[in-house]
Tab-separated table of C-alpha atoms in Angstrom:
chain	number	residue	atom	x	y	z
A	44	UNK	CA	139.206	-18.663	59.404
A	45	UNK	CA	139.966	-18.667	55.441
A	46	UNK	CA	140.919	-21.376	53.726
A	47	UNK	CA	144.510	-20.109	53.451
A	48	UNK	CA	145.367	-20.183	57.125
A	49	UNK	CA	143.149	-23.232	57.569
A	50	UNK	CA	145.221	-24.572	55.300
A	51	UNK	CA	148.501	-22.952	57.123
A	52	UNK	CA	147.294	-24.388	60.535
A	53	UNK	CA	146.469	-27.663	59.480
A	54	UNK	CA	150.033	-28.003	57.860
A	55	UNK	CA	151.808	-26.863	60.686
A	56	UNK	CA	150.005	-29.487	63.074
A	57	UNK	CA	150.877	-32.034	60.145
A	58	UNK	CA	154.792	-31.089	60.585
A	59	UNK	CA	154.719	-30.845	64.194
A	60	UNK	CA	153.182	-34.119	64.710
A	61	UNK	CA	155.447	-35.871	62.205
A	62	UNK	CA	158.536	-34.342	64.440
A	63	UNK	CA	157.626	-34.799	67.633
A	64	UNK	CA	157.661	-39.075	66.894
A	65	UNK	CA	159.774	-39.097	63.818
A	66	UNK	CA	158.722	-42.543	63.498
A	67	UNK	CA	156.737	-42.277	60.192
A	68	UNK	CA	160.059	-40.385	58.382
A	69	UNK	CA	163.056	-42.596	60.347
A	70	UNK	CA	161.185	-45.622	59.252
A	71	UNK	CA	160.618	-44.495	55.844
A	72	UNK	CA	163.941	-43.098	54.868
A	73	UNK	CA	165.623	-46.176	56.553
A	74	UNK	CA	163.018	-48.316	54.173
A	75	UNK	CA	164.223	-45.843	50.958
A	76	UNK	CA	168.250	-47.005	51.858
A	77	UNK	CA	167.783	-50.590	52.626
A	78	UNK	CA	165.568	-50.819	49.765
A	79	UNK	CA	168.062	-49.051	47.718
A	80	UNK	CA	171.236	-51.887	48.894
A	81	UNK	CA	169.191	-54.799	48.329
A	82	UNK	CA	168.805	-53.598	44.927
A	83	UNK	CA	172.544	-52.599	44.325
A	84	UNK	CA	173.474	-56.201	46.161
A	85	UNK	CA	171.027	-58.525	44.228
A	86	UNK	CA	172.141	-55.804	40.345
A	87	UNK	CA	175.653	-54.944	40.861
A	88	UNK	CA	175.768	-53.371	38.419
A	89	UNK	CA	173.490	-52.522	35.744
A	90	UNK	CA	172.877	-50.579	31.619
A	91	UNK	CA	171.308	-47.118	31.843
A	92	UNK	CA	167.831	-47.927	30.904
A	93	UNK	CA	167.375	-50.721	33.793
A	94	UNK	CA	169.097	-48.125	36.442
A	95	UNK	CA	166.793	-45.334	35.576
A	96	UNK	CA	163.479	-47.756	36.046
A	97	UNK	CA	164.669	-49.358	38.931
A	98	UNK	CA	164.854	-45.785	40.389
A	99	UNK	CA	161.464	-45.452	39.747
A	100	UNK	CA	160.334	-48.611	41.169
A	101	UNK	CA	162.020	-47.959	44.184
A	102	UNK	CA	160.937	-44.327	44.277
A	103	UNK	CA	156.847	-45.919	43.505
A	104	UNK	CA	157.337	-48.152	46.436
A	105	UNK	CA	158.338	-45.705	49.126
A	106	UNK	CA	156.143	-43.757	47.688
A	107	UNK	CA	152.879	-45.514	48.626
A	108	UNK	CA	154.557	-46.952	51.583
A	109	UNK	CA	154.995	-43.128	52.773
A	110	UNK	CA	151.743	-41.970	51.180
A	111	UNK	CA	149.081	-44.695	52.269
A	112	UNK	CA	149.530	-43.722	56.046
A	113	UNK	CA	148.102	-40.283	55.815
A	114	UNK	CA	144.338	-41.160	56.976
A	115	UNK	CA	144.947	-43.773	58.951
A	116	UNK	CA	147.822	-42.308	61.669
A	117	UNK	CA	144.913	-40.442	63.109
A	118	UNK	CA	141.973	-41.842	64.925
A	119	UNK	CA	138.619	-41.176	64.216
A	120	UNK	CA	137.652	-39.260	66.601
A	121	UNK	CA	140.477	-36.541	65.993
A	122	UNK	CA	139.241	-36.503	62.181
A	123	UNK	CA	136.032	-35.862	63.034
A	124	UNK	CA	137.467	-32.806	65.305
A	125	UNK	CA	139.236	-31.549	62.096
A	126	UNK	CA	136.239	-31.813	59.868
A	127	UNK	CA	133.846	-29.457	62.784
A	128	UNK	CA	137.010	-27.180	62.889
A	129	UNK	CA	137.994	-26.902	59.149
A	130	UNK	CA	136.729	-27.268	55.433
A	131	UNK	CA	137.078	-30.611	53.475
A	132	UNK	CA	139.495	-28.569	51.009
A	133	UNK	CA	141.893	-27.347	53.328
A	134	UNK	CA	141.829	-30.861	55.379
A	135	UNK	CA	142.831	-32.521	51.534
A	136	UNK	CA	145.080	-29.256	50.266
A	137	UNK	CA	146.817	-29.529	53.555
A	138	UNK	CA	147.704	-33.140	53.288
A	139	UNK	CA	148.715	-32.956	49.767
A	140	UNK	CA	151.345	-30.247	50.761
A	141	UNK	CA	152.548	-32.246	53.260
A	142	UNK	CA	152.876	-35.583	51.147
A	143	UNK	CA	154.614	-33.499	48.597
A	144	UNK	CA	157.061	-32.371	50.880
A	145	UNK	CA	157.713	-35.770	52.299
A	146	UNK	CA	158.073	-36.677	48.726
A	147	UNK	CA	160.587	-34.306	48.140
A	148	UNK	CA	163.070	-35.323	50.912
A	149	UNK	CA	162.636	-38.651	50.254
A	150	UNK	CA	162.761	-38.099	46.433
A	151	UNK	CA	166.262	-36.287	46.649
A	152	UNK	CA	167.639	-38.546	49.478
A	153	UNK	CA	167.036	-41.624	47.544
A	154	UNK	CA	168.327	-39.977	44.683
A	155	UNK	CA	171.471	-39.297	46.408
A	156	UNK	CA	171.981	-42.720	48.124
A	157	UNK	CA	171.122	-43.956	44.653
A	158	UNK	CA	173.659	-42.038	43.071
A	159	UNK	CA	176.474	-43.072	45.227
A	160	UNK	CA	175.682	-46.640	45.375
A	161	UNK	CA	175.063	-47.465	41.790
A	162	UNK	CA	177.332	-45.065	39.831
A	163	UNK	CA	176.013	-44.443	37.216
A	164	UNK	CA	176.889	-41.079	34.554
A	165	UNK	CA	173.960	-38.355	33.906
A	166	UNK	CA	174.233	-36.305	31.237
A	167	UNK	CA	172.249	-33.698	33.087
A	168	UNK	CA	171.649	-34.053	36.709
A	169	UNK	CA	169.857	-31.239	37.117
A	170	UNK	CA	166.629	-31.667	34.861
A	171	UNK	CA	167.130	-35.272	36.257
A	172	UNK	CA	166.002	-33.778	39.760
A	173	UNK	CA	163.608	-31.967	38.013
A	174	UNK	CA	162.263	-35.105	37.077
A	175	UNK	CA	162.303	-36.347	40.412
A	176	UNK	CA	160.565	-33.221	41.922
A	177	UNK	CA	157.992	-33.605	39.630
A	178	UNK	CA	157.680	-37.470	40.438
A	179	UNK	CA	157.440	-36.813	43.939
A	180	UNK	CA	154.530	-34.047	43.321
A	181	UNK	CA	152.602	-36.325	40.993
A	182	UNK	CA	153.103	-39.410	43.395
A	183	UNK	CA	151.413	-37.429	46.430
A	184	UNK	CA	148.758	-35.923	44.502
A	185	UNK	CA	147.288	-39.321	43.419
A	186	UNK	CA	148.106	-41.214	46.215
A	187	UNK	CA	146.984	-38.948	48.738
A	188	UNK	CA	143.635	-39.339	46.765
A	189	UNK	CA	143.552	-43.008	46.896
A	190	UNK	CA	144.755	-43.575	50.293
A	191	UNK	CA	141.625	-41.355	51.241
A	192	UNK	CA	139.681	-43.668	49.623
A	193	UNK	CA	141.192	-46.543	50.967
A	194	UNK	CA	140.808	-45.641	54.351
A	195	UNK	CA	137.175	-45.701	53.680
A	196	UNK	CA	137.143	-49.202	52.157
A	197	UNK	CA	139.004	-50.758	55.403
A	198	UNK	CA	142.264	-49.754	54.243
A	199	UNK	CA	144.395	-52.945	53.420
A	200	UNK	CA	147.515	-53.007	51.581
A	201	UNK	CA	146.502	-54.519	48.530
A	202	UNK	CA	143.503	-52.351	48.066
A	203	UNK	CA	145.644	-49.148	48.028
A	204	UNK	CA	148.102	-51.121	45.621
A	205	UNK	CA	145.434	-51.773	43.281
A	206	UNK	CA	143.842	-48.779	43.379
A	207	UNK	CA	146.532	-46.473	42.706
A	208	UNK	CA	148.806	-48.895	40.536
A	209	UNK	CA	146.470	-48.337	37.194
A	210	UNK	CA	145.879	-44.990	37.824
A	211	UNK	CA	149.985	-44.022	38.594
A	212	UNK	CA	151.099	-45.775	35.740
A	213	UNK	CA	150.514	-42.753	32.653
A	214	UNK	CA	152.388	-40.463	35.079
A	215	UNK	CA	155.030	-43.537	35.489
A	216	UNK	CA	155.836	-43.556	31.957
A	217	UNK	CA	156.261	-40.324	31.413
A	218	UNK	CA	158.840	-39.712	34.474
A	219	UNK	CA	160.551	-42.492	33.011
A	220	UNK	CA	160.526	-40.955	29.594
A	221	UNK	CA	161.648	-37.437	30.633
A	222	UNK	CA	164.322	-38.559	33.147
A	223	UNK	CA	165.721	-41.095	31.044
A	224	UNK	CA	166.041	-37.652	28.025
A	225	UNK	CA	167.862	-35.867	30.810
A	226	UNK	CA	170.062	-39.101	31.962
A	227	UNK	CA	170.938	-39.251	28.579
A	228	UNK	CA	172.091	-35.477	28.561
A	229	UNK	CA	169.380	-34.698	25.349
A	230	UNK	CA	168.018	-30.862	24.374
A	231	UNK	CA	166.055	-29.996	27.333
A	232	UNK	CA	163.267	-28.624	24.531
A	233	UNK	CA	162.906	-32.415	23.793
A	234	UNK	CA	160.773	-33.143	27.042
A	235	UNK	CA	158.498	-30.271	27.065
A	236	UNK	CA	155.634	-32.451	26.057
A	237	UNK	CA	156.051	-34.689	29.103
A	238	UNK	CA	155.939	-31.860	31.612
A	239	UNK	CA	153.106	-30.268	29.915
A	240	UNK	CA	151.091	-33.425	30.191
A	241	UNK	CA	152.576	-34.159	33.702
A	242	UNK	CA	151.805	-30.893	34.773
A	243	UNK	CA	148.174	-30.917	33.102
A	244	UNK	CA	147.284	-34.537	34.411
A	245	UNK	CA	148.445	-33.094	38.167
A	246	UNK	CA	146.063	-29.978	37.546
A	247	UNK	CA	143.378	-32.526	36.921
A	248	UNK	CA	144.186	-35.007	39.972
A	249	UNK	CA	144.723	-31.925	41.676
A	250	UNK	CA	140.838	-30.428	41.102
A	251	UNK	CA	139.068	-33.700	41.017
A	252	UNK	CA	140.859	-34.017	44.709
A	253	UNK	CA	139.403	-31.021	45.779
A	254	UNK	CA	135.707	-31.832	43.784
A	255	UNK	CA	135.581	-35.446	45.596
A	256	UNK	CA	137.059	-35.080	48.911
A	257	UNK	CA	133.947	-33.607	50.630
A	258	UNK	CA	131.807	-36.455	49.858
A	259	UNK	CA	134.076	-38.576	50.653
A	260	UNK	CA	134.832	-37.764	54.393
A	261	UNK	CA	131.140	-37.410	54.993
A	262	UNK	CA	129.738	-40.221	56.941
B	208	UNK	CA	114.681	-42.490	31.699
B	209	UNK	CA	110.697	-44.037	30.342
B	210	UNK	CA	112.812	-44.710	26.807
B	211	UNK	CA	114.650	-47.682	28.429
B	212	UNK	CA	111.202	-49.882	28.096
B	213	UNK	CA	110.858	-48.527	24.530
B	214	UNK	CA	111.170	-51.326	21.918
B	215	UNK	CA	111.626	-48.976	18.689
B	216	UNK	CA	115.395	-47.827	19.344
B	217	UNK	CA	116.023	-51.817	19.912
B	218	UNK	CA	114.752	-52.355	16.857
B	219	UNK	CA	116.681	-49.824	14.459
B	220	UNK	CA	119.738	-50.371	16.406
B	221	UNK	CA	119.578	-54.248	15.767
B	222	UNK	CA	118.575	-53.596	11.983
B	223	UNK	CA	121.420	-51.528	12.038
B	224	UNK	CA	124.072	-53.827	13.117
B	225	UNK	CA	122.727	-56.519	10.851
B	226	UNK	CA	123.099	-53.790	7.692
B	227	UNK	CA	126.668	-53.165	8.649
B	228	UNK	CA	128.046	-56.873	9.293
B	229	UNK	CA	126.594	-57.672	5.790
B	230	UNK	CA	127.639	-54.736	4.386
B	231	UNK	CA	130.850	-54.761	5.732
B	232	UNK	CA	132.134	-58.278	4.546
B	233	UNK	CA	130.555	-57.588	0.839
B	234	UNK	CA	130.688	-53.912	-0.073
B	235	UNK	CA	133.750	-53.031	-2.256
B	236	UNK	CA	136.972	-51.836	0.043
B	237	UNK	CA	140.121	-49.885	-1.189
B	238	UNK	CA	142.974	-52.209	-2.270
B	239	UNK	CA	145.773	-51.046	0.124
B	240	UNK	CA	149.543	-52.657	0.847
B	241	UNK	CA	149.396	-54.913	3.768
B	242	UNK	CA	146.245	-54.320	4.797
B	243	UNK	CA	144.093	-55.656	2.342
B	244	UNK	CA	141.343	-56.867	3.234
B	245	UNK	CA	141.280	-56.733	6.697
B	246	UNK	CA	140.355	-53.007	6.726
B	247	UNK	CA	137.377	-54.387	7.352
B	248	UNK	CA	137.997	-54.416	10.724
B	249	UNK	CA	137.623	-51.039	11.215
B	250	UNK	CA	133.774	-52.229	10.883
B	251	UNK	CA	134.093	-54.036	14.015
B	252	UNK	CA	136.886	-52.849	16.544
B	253	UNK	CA	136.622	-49.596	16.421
B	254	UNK	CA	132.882	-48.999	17.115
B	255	UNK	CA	133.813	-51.749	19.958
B	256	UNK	CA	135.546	-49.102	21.626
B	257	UNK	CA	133.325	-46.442	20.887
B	258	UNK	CA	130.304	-48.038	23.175
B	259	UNK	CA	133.070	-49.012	25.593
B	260	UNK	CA	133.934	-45.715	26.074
B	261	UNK	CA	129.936	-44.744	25.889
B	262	UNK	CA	128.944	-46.832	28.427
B	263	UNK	CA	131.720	-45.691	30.776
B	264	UNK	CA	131.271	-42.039	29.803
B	265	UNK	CA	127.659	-42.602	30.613
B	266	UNK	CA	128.910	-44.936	34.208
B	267	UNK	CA	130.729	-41.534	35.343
B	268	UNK	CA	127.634	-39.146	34.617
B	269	UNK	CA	125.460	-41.487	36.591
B	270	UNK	CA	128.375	-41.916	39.634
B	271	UNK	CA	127.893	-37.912	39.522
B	272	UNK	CA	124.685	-38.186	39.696
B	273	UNK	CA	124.718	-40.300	42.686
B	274	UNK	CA	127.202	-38.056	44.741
B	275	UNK	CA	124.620	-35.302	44.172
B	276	UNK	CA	121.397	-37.211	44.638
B	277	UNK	CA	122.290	-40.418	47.141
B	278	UNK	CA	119.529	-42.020	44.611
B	279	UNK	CA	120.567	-45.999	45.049
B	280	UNK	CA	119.598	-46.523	40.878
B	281	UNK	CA	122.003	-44.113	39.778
B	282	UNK	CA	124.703	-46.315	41.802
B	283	UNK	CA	123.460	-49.134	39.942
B	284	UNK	CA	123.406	-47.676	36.713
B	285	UNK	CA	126.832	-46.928	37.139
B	286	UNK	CA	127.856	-50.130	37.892
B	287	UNK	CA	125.974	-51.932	35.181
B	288	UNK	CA	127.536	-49.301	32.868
B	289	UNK	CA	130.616	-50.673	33.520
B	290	UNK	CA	130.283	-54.073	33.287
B	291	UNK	CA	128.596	-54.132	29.901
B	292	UNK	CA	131.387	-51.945	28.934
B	293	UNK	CA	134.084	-54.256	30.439
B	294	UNK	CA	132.184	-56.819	27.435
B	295	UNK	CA	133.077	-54.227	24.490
B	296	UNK	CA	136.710	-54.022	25.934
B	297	UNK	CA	137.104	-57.642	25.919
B	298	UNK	CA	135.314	-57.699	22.133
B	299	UNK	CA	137.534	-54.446	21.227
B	300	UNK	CA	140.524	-56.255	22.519
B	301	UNK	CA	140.042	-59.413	20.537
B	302	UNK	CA	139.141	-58.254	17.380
B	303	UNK	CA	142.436	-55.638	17.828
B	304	UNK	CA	144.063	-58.767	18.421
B	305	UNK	CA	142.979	-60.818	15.490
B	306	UNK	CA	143.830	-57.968	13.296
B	307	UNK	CA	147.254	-57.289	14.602
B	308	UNK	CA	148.003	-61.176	13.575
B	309	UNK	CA	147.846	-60.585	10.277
B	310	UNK	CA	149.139	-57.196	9.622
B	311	UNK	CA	151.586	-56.222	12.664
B	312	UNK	CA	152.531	-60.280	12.492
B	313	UNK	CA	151.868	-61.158	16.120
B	314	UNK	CA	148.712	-60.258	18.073
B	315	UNK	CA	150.255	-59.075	21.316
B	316	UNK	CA	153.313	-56.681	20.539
B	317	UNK	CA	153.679	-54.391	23.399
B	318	UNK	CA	152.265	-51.609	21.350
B	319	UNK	CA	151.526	-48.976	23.859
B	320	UNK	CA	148.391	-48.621	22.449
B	321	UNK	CA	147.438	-52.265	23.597
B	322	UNK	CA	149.467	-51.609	27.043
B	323	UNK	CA	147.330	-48.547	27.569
B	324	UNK	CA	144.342	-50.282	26.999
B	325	UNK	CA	145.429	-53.529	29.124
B	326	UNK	CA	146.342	-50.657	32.110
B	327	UNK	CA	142.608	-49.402	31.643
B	328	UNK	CA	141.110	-52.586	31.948
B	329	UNK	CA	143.121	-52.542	35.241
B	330	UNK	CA	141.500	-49.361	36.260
B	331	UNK	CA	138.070	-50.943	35.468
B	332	UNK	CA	139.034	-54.138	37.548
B	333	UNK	CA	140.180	-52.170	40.213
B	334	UNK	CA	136.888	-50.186	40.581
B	335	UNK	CA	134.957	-53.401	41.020
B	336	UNK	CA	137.280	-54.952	43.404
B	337	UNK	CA	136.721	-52.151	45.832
B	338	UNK	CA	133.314	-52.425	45.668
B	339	UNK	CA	133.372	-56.333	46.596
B	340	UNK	CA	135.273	-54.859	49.626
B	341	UNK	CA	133.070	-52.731	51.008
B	342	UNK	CA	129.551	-54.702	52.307
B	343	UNK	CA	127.403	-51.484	53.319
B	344	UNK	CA	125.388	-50.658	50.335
B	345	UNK	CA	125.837	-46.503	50.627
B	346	UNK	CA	128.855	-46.484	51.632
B	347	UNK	CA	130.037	-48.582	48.804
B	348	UNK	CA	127.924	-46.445	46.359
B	349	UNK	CA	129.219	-43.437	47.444
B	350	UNK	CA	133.110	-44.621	47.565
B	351	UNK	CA	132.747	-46.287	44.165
B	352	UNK	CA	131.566	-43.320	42.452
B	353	UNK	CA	134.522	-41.636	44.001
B	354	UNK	CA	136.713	-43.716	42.718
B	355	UNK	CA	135.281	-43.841	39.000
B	356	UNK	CA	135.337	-39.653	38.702
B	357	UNK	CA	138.710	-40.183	39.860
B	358	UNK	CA	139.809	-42.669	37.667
B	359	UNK	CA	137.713	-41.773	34.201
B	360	UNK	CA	140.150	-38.520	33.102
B	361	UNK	CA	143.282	-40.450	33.968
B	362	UNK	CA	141.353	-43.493	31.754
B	363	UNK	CA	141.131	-40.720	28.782
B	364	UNK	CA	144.662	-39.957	29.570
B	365	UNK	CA	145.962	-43.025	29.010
B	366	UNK	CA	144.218	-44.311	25.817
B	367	UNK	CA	143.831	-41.007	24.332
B	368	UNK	CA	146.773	-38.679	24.590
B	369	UNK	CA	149.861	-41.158	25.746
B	370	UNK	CA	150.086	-43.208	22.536
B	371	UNK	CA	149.857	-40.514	20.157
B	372	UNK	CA	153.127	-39.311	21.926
B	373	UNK	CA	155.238	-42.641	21.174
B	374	UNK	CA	155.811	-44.543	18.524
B	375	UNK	CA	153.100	-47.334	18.175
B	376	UNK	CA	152.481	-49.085	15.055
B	377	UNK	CA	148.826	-48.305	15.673
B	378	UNK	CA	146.705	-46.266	13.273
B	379	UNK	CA	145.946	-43.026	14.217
B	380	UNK	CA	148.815	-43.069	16.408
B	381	UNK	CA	152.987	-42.018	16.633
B	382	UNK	CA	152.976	-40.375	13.266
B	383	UNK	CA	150.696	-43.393	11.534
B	384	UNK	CA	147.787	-42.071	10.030
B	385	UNK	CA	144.250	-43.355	11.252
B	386	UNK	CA	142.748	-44.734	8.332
B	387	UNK	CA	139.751	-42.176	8.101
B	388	UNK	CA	141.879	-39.253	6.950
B	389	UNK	CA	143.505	-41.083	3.452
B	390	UNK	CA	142.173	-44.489	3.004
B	391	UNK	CA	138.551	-44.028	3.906
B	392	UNK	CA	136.584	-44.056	0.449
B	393	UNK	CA	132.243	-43.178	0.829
B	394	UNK	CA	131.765	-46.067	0.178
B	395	UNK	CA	133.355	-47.619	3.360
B	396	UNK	CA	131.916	-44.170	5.320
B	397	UNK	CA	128.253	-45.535	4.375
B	398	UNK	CA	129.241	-48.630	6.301
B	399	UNK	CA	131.666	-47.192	9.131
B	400	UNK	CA	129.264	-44.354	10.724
B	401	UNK	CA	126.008	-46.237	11.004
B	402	UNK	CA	127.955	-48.602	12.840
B	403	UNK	CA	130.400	-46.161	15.320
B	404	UNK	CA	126.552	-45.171	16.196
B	405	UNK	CA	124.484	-48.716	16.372
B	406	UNK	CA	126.887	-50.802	18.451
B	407	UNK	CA	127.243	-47.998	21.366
B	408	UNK	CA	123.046	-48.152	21.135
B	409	UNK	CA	123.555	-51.793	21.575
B	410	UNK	CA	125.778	-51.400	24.659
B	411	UNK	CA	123.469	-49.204	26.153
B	412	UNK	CA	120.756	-51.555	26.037
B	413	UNK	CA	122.580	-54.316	27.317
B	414	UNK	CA	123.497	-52.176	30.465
B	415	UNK	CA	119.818	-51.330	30.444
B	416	UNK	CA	118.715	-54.868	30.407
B	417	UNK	CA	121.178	-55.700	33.324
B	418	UNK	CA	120.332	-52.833	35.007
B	419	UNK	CA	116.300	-53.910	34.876
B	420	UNK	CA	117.602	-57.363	36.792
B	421	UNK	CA	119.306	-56.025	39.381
B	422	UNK	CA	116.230	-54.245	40.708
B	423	UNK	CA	114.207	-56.748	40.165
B	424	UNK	CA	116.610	-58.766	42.414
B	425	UNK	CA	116.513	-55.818	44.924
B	426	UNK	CA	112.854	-56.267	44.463
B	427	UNK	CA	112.377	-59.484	46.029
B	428	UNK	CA	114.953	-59.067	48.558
B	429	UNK	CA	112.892	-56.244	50.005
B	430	UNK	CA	109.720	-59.137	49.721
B	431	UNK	CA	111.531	-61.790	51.615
């Protein structure tokens, strides 16, 4: 097999499994809303610049809540299975595809449950989902990274938080930078800059993913 | 890696260091508005971060190294690398700090060129937390080194690029200019590039030195 439909295989077992118990996605979408009203009941209401970051922080939160499960659901023995069956790259590519598209649902759910809760006006919702698209890409390409390596390390819930906290927060800062330019309705020419160096530090994570995974399922 | 036990480079680097801390307190400097004379500094906190970022350049060559070669000295290396370097970030931190009292007013002001480098020393922190947490020696080598490739290009990200993109009030950065471009005469060149070169030496042989302990230490463990 090529890496392609390696990769294809691999991402359909990832989909069917998550179906099949729904557990993993009911419990984090019902984590994304609740999280979402005990921020609108403890706020109110709130100024533009606090609504966009508590998006974010929100967002962050499900995020590696969602993200940090992805080594540990399976047991070892299955793993090991994979790894005989199929190269490290397509085990990691395959995971990153399907963290990104866990991302996305969850990205545009909470941003719609955010939306109606706290009203608040965008100037242009579309590159704002933009900027949520690209959070939710950036988000799963480091964390799914991290949580790899936190499996290793006994995976605990601080370890993951520590890890991926430093490393998240240049990508943090500019999603809140571009998505608070399209919230205010700006030129969209303004954020080129911060896609371009989202989109560059993603190619990075991306290939430094794929460079460091095989050694790091090795054992 | 025989030039470690080598006294000469020592030597020069120390000479070196001692040249530019006397000349940098009495050779001439260019009367400038605010400033003054604490452009001086630029003798001392930037070369600071120039062997920080040595030393942790050098930490992520020698993690590589391990991941290719599963040699246990190249993990320590690494390590070592990055704890003398978390010394120069401290040192780059405070004399950034003592600076920014008298010429941005307060020493902590947000700037996002301090946040950036306050988020880095997170990264740092981070890398040797997770290798308290792991208590078999390969396996901790080998995840660690992970962890620092992974880490290092976001690291350049973050104090490189990101704070030339916003405003800061530091020099060099938002649309300030650094002050080697315009303000910079020979003079202060004669003084400033011997010692962007000496301190990283003098990082590198304090990682060295710590290095030489830890095997020693793994030395008589093996004896007992």
């Amino acid at each position: 097999m090529n890496l392609l439909t390696q990769v294809k295989v691999l991402l359909h077992k990832e989909i069917v499994l998550e179906w099949r118990s729904k557990y993993a996605l009911n419990g984090i979408l019902l984590y994304v809303v609740s999280t979402i009203f005990v921020c609108y009941l403890s706020f109110k209401q709130t100024s533009g610049v606090i609504w966009n970051a508590l998006f974010w922080i929100i967002l962050l939160f499900a995020a590696i809540n969602a993200i940090s499960k992805s080594f540990v659901q399976e047991s070892k023995g299955r793993q090991l299975y994979y790894y005989t069956i199929a190269s490290p790259q397509a085990v990691i590519i395959s995971k990153i595809i399907y963290n990104i598209l866990l991302m996305l649902v969850l990205g545009s759910l909470a941003l719609l449950v955010y939306g109606i809760v706290f009203r608040n006006p965008l100037g242009d919702p579309l590159y704002y989902f933009l900027a949520v698209v690209l959070g939710s890409i950036s988000f799963s390409t480091v964390f799914t990274m991290v949580s790899a390596i936190a499996s290793k390390a006994g995976n605990n819930g601080t370890l993951m938080a520590i890890l991926s906290f430093p490393v998240i927060i240049p990508l943090l800062i500019l999603l809140i930078k571009l998505s608070k330019n399209a919230m205010d309705g700006l030129d969209r020419s303004v954020s080129l800059d911060e896609i371009g160096v989202l989109a560059a530090i993603n190619i990075i994570v991306i290939t430094v993913s794929l460079l460091l995974f095989p050694f790091l399922w090795r054992e | 890696m025989s030039f470690i036990y080598k006294t000469w480079w020592k030597a020069v680097a120390v000479l070196v260091v001692i040249y530019t801390i006397i000349a940098g307190f009495l050779f001439p400097v260019p009367e400038l508005d605010i400033v003054n004379e604490t452009i001086r500094n630029v003798y001392f906190h930037v070369p600071m971060w120039m062997a920080m970022l040595v030393l942790f350049s050098i930490s992520v060559f020698y993690s590589i190294r391990y991941l290719v070669t599963q040699k246990e000295d190249h993990d320590l290396i690494a390590v070592e690398c990055v704890n003398a370097g978390l010394i120069f970030y401290v040192l780059g931190l405070v004399t950034g700090m003592i600076w920014a009292n008298y010429t941005w007013g307060e020493p902590w002001s947000n700037d996002p060129k301090q946040s950036s480098a306050a988020i880095a020393f997170l990264v740092y922190c981070a890398y040797l937390v997770l290798r308290n947490s792991i208590e078999e020696e390969q396996k901790r080598a080998k995840i660690s080194a992970i962890y620092n490739i992974f880490a290092y290009p976001i690291m350049i990200v973050l104090i490189m690029i990101l704070p030339r993109m916003t405003d800061s009030l530091h020099p060099g950065n938002g649309g300030n200019p650094a002050f080697g471009k315009m303000d910079m005469d020979n003079t202060m060149r004669t003084v400033f590039y011997p010692a962007m070169i000496a301190w990283p030496v003098i990082g590198v042989w304090i990682a060295t030195l710590r290095y030489r302990i830890r095997k020693i230490e793994n030395k008589n463990l093996d004896l007992n």
